Backbone as ProteinMPNN parsed JSONL, in Angstrom:
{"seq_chain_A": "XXXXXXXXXXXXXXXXXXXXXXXXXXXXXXXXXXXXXXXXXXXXXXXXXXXXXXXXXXXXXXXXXXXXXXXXXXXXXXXXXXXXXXXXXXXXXXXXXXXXXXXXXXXXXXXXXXXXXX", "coords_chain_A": {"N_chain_A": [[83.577, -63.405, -24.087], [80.336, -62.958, -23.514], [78.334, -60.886, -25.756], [75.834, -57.893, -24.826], [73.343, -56.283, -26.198], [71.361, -53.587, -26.24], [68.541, -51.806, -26.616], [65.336, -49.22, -27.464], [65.66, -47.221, -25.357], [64.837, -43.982, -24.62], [62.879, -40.511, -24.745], [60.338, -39.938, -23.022], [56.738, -38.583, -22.186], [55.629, -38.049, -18.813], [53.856, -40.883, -17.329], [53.765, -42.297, -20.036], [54.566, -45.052, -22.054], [57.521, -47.146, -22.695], [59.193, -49.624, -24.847], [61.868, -51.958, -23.452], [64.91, -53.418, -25.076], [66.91, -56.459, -25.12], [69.216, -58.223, -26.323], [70.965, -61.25, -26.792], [74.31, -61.554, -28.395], [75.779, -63.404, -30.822], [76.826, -67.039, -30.226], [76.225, -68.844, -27.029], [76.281, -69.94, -24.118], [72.999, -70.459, -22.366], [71.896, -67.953, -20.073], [71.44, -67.674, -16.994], [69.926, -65.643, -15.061], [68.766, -63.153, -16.503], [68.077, -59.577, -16.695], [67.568, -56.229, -15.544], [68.746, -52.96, -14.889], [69.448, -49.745, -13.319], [70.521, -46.358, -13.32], [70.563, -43.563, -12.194], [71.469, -39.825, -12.347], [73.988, -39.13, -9.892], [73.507, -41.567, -8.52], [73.399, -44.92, -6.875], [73.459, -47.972, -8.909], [70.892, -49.735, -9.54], [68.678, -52.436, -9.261], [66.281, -52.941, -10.786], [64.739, -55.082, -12.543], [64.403, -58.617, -12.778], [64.579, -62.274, -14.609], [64.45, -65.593, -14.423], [65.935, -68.309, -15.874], [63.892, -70.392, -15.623], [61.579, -68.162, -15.638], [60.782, -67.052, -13.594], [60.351, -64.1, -12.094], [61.29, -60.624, -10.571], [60.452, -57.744, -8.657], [61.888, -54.573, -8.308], [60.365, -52.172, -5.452], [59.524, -50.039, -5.925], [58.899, -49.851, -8.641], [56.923, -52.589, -9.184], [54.262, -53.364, -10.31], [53.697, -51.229, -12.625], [55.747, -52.121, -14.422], [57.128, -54.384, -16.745], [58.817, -57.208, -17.321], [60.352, -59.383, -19.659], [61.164, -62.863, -21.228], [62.843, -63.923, -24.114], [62.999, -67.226, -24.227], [64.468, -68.836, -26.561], [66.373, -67.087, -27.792], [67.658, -65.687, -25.888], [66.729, -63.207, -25.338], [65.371, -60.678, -23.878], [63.386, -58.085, -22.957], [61.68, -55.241, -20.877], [58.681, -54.045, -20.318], [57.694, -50.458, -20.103], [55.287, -49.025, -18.177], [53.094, -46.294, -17.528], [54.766, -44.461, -16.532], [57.192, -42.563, -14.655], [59.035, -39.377, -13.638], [61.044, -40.068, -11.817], [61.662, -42.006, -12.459], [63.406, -41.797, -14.439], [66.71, -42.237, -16.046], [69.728, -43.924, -16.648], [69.422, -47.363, -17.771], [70.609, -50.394, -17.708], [71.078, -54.007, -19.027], [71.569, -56.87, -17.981], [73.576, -60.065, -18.161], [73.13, -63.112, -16.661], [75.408, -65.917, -15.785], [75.759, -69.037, -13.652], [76.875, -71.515, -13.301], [78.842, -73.478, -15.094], [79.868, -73.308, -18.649], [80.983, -69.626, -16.583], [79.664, -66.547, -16.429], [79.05, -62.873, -16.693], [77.873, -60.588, -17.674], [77.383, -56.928, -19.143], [75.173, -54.707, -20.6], [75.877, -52.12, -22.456], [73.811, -49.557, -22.294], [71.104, -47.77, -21.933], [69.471, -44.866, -22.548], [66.663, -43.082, -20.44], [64.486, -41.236, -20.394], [62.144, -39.129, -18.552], [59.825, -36.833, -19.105], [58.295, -34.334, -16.928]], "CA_chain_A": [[82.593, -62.765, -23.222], [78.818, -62.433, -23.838], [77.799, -58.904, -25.426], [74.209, -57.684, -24.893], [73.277, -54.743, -27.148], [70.423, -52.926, -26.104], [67.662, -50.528, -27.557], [64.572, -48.724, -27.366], [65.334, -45.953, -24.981], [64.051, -42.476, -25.528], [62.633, -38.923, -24.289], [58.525, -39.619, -23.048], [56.18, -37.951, -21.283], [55.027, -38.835, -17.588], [52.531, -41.637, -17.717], [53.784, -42.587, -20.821], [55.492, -46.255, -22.036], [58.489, -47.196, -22.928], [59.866, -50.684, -24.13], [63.416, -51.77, -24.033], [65.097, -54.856, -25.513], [67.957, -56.365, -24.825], [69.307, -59.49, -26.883], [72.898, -61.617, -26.789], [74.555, -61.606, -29.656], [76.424, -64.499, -30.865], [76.423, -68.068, -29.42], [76.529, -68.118, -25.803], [75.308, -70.741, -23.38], [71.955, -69.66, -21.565], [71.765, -67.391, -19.092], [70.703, -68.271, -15.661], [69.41, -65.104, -15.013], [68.653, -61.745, -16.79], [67.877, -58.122, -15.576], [67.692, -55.087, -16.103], [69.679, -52.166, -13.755], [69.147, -48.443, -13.913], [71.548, -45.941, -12.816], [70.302, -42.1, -12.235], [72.662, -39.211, -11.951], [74.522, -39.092, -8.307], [72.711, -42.633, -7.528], [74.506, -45.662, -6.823], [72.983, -48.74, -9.862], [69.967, -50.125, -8.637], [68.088, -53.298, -9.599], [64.707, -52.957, -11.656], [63.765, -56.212, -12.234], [65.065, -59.792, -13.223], [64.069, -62.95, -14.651], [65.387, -66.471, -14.076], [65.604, -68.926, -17.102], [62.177, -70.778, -15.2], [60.371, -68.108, -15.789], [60.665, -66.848, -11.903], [60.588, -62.626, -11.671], [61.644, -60.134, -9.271], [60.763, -55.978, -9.08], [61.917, -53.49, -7.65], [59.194, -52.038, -4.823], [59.074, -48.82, -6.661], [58.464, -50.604, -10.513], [55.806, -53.716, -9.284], [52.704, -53.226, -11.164], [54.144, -50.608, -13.882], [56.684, -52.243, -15.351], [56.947, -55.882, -16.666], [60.173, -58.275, -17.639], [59.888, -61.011, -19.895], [62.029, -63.047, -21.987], [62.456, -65.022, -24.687], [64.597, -68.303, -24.09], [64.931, -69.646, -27.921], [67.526, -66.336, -28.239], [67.992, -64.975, -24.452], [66.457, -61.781, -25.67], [64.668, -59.487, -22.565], [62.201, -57.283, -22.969], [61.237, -54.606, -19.988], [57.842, -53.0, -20.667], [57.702, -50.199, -18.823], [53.768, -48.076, -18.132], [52.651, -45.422, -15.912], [56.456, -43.518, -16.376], [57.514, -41.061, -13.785], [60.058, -38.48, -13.67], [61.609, -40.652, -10.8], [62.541, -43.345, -13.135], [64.668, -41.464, -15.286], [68.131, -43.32, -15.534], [70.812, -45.276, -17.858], [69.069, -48.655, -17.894], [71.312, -51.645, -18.483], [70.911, -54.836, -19.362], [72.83, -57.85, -17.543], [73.091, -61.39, -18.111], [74.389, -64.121, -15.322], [75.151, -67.613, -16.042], [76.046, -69.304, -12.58], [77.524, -72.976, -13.802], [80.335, -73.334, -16.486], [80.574, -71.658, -18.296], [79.841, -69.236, -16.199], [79.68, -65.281, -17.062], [78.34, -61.919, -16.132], [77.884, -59.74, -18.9], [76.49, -55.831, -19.185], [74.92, -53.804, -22.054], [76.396, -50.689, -22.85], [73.091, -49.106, -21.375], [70.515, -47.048, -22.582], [68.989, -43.775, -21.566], [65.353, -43.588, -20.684], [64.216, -39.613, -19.738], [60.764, -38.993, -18.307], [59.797, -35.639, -18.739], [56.975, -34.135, -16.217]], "C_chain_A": [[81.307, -62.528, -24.016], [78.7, -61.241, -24.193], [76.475, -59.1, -25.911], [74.595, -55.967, -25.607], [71.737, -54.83, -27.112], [69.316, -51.75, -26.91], [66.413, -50.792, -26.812], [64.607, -47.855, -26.212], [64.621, -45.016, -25.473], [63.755, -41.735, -24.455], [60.75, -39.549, -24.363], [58.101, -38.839, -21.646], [55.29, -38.921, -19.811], [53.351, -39.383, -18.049], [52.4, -42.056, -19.501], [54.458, -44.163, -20.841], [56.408, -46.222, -22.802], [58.863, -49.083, -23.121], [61.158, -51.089, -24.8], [63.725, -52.979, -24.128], [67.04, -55.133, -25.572], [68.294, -58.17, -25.711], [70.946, -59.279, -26.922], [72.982, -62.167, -27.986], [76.179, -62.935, -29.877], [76.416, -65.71, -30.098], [76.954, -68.367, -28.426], [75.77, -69.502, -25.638], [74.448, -70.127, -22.776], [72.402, -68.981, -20.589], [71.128, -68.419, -17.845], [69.623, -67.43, -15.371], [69.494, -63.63, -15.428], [67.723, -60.49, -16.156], [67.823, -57.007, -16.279], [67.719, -54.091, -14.624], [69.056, -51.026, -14.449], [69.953, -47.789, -12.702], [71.459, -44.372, -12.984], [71.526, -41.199, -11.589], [73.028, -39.427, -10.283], [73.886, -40.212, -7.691], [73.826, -43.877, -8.078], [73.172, -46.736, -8.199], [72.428, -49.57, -9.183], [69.112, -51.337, -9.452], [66.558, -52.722, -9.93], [63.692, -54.302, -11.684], [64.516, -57.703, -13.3], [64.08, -61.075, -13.737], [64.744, -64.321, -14.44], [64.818, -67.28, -15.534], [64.243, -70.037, -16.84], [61.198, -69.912, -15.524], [60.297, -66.905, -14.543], [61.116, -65.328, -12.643], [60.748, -62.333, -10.561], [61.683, -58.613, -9.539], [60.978, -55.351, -8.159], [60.605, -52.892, -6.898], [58.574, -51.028, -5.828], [58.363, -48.749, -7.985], [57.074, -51.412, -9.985], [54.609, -52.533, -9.332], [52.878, -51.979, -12.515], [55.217, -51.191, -14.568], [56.872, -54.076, -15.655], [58.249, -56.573, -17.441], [59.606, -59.333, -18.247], [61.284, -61.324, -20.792], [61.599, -64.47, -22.701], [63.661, -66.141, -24.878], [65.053, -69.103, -25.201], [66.64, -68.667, -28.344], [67.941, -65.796, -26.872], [67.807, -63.366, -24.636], [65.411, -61.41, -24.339], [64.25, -58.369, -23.139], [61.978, -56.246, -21.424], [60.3, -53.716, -20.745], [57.653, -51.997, -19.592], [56.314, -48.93, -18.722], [54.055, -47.434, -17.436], [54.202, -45.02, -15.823], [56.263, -42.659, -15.664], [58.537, -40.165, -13.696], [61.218, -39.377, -13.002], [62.522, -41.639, -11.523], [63.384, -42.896, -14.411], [66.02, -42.042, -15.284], [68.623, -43.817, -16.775], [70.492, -46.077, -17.377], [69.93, -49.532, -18.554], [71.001, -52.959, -17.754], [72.128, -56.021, -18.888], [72.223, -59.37, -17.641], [73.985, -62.326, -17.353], [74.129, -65.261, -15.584], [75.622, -67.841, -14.643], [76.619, -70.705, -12.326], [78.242, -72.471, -14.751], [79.751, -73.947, -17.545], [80.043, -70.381, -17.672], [80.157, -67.281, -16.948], [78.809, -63.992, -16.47], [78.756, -60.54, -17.0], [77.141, -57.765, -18.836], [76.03, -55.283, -20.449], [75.63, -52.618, -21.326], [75.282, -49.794, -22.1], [72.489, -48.006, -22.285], [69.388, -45.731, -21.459], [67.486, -43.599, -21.665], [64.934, -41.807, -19.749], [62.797, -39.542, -19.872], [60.878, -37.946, -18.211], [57.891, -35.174, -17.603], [55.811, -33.045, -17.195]], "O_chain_A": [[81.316, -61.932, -25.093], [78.861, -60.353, -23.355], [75.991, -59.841, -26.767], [75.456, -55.087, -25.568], [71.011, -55.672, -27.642], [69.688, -50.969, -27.787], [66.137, -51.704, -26.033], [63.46, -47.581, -25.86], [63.915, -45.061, -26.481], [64.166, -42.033, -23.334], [60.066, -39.592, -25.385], [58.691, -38.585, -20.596], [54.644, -39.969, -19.814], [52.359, -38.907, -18.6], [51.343, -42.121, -20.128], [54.881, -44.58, -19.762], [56.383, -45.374, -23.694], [58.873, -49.84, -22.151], [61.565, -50.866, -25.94], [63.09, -53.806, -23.474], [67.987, -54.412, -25.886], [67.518, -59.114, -25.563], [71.743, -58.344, -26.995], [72.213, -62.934, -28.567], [77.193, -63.116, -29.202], [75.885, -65.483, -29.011], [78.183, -68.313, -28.45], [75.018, -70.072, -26.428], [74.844, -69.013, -22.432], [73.455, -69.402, -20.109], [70.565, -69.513, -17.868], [68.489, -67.908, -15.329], [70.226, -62.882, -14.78], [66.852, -60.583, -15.291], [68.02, -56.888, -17.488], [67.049, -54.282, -13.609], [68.443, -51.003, -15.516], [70.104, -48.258, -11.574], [72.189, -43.847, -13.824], [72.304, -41.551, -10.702], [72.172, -39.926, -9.553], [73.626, -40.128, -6.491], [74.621, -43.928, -9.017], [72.07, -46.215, -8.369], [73.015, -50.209, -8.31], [68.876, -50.939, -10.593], [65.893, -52.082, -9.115], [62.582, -54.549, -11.213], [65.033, -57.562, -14.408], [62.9, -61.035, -13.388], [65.939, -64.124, -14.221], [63.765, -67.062, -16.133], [63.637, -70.464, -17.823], [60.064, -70.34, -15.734], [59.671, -65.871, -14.774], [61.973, -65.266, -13.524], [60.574, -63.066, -9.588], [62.502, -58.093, -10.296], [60.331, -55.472, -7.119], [59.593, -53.021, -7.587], [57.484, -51.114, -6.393], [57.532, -47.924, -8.365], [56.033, -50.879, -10.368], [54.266, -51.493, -8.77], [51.989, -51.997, -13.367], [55.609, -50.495, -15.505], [56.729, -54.887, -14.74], [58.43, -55.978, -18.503], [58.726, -60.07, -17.802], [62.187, -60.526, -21.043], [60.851, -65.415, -22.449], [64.766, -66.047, -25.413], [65.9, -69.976, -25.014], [67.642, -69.134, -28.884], [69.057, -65.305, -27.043], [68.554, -62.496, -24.188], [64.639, -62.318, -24.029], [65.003, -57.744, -23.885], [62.325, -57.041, -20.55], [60.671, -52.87, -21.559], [57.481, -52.329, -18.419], [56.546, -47.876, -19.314], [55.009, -47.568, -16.669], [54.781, -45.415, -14.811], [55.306, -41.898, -15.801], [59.399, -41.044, -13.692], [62.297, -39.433, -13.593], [63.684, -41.972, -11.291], [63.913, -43.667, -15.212], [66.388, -42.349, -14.151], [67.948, -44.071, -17.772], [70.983, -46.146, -16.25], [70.059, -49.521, -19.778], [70.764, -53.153, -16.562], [73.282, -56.055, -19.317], [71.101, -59.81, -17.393], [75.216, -62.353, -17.373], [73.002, -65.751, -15.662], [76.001, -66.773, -14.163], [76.83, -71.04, -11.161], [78.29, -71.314, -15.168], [79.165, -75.023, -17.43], [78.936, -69.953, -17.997], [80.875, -67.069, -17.925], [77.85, -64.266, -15.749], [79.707, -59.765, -16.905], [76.085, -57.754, -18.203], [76.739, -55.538, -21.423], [75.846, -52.319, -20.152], [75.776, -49.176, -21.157], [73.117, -47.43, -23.173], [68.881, -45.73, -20.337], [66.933, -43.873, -22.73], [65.211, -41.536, -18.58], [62.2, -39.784, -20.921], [61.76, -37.521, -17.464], [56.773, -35.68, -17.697], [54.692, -32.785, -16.753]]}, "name": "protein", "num_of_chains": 1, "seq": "XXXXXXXXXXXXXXXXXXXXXXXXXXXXXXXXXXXXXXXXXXXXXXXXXXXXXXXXXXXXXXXXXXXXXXXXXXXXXXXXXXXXXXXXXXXXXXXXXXXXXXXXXXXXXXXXXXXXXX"}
């Protein structure tokens, strides 16, 4: 199985940035498509924002235009920059990677905590 191991959480202040990185460790066939989830107390785990190995994104209504996804396809490492922080987006952020051909796979990070204070 694929493991993603995550970092750069943390404790900032609203209207502050934040960026988090997510890289697969050991040799793995590509991804199809990576992501990044976030998962606030009493809320069900909600999509943030994805990328496809083209290139192709996708954000959440609430994220587009503060927060940006990229990746780099020499290591399948992901990136989420994330601006303009709000209290709202407080959450365990994790990191998923989906292959969708064989081999195929669907991997999570462990997940990292990201606290906006007001």
């Amino acid at each position: 199985q694929v493991q993603l191991v995550e970092s750069g959480g943390g404790l900032v202040q609203a209207g502050g940035s934040l960026r988090l990185s997510c890289a697969v460790s050991g040799r793995h066939f590509s991804a199809t498509v990576m992501g990044w989830y976030r998962q606030a107390p009493g809320k069900q785990r909600e999509l943030v924002a994805t990328v496809t190995i083209g290139g192709a994104t996708n954000y959440a209504g609430s994220v587009k235009g503060r927060f940006t996804i990229s990746k780099d396809n020499a290591d399948d490492t992901v990136y989420l920059q994330m601006n303009s922080l709000k209290p709202e987006d407080t959450a365990v952020y994790y990191c998923n990677a989906l292959r969708t051909i064989t081999p195929q796979y669907n991997s999570w990070g462990q997940g990292t905590q990201v606290t906006v204070s007001s």
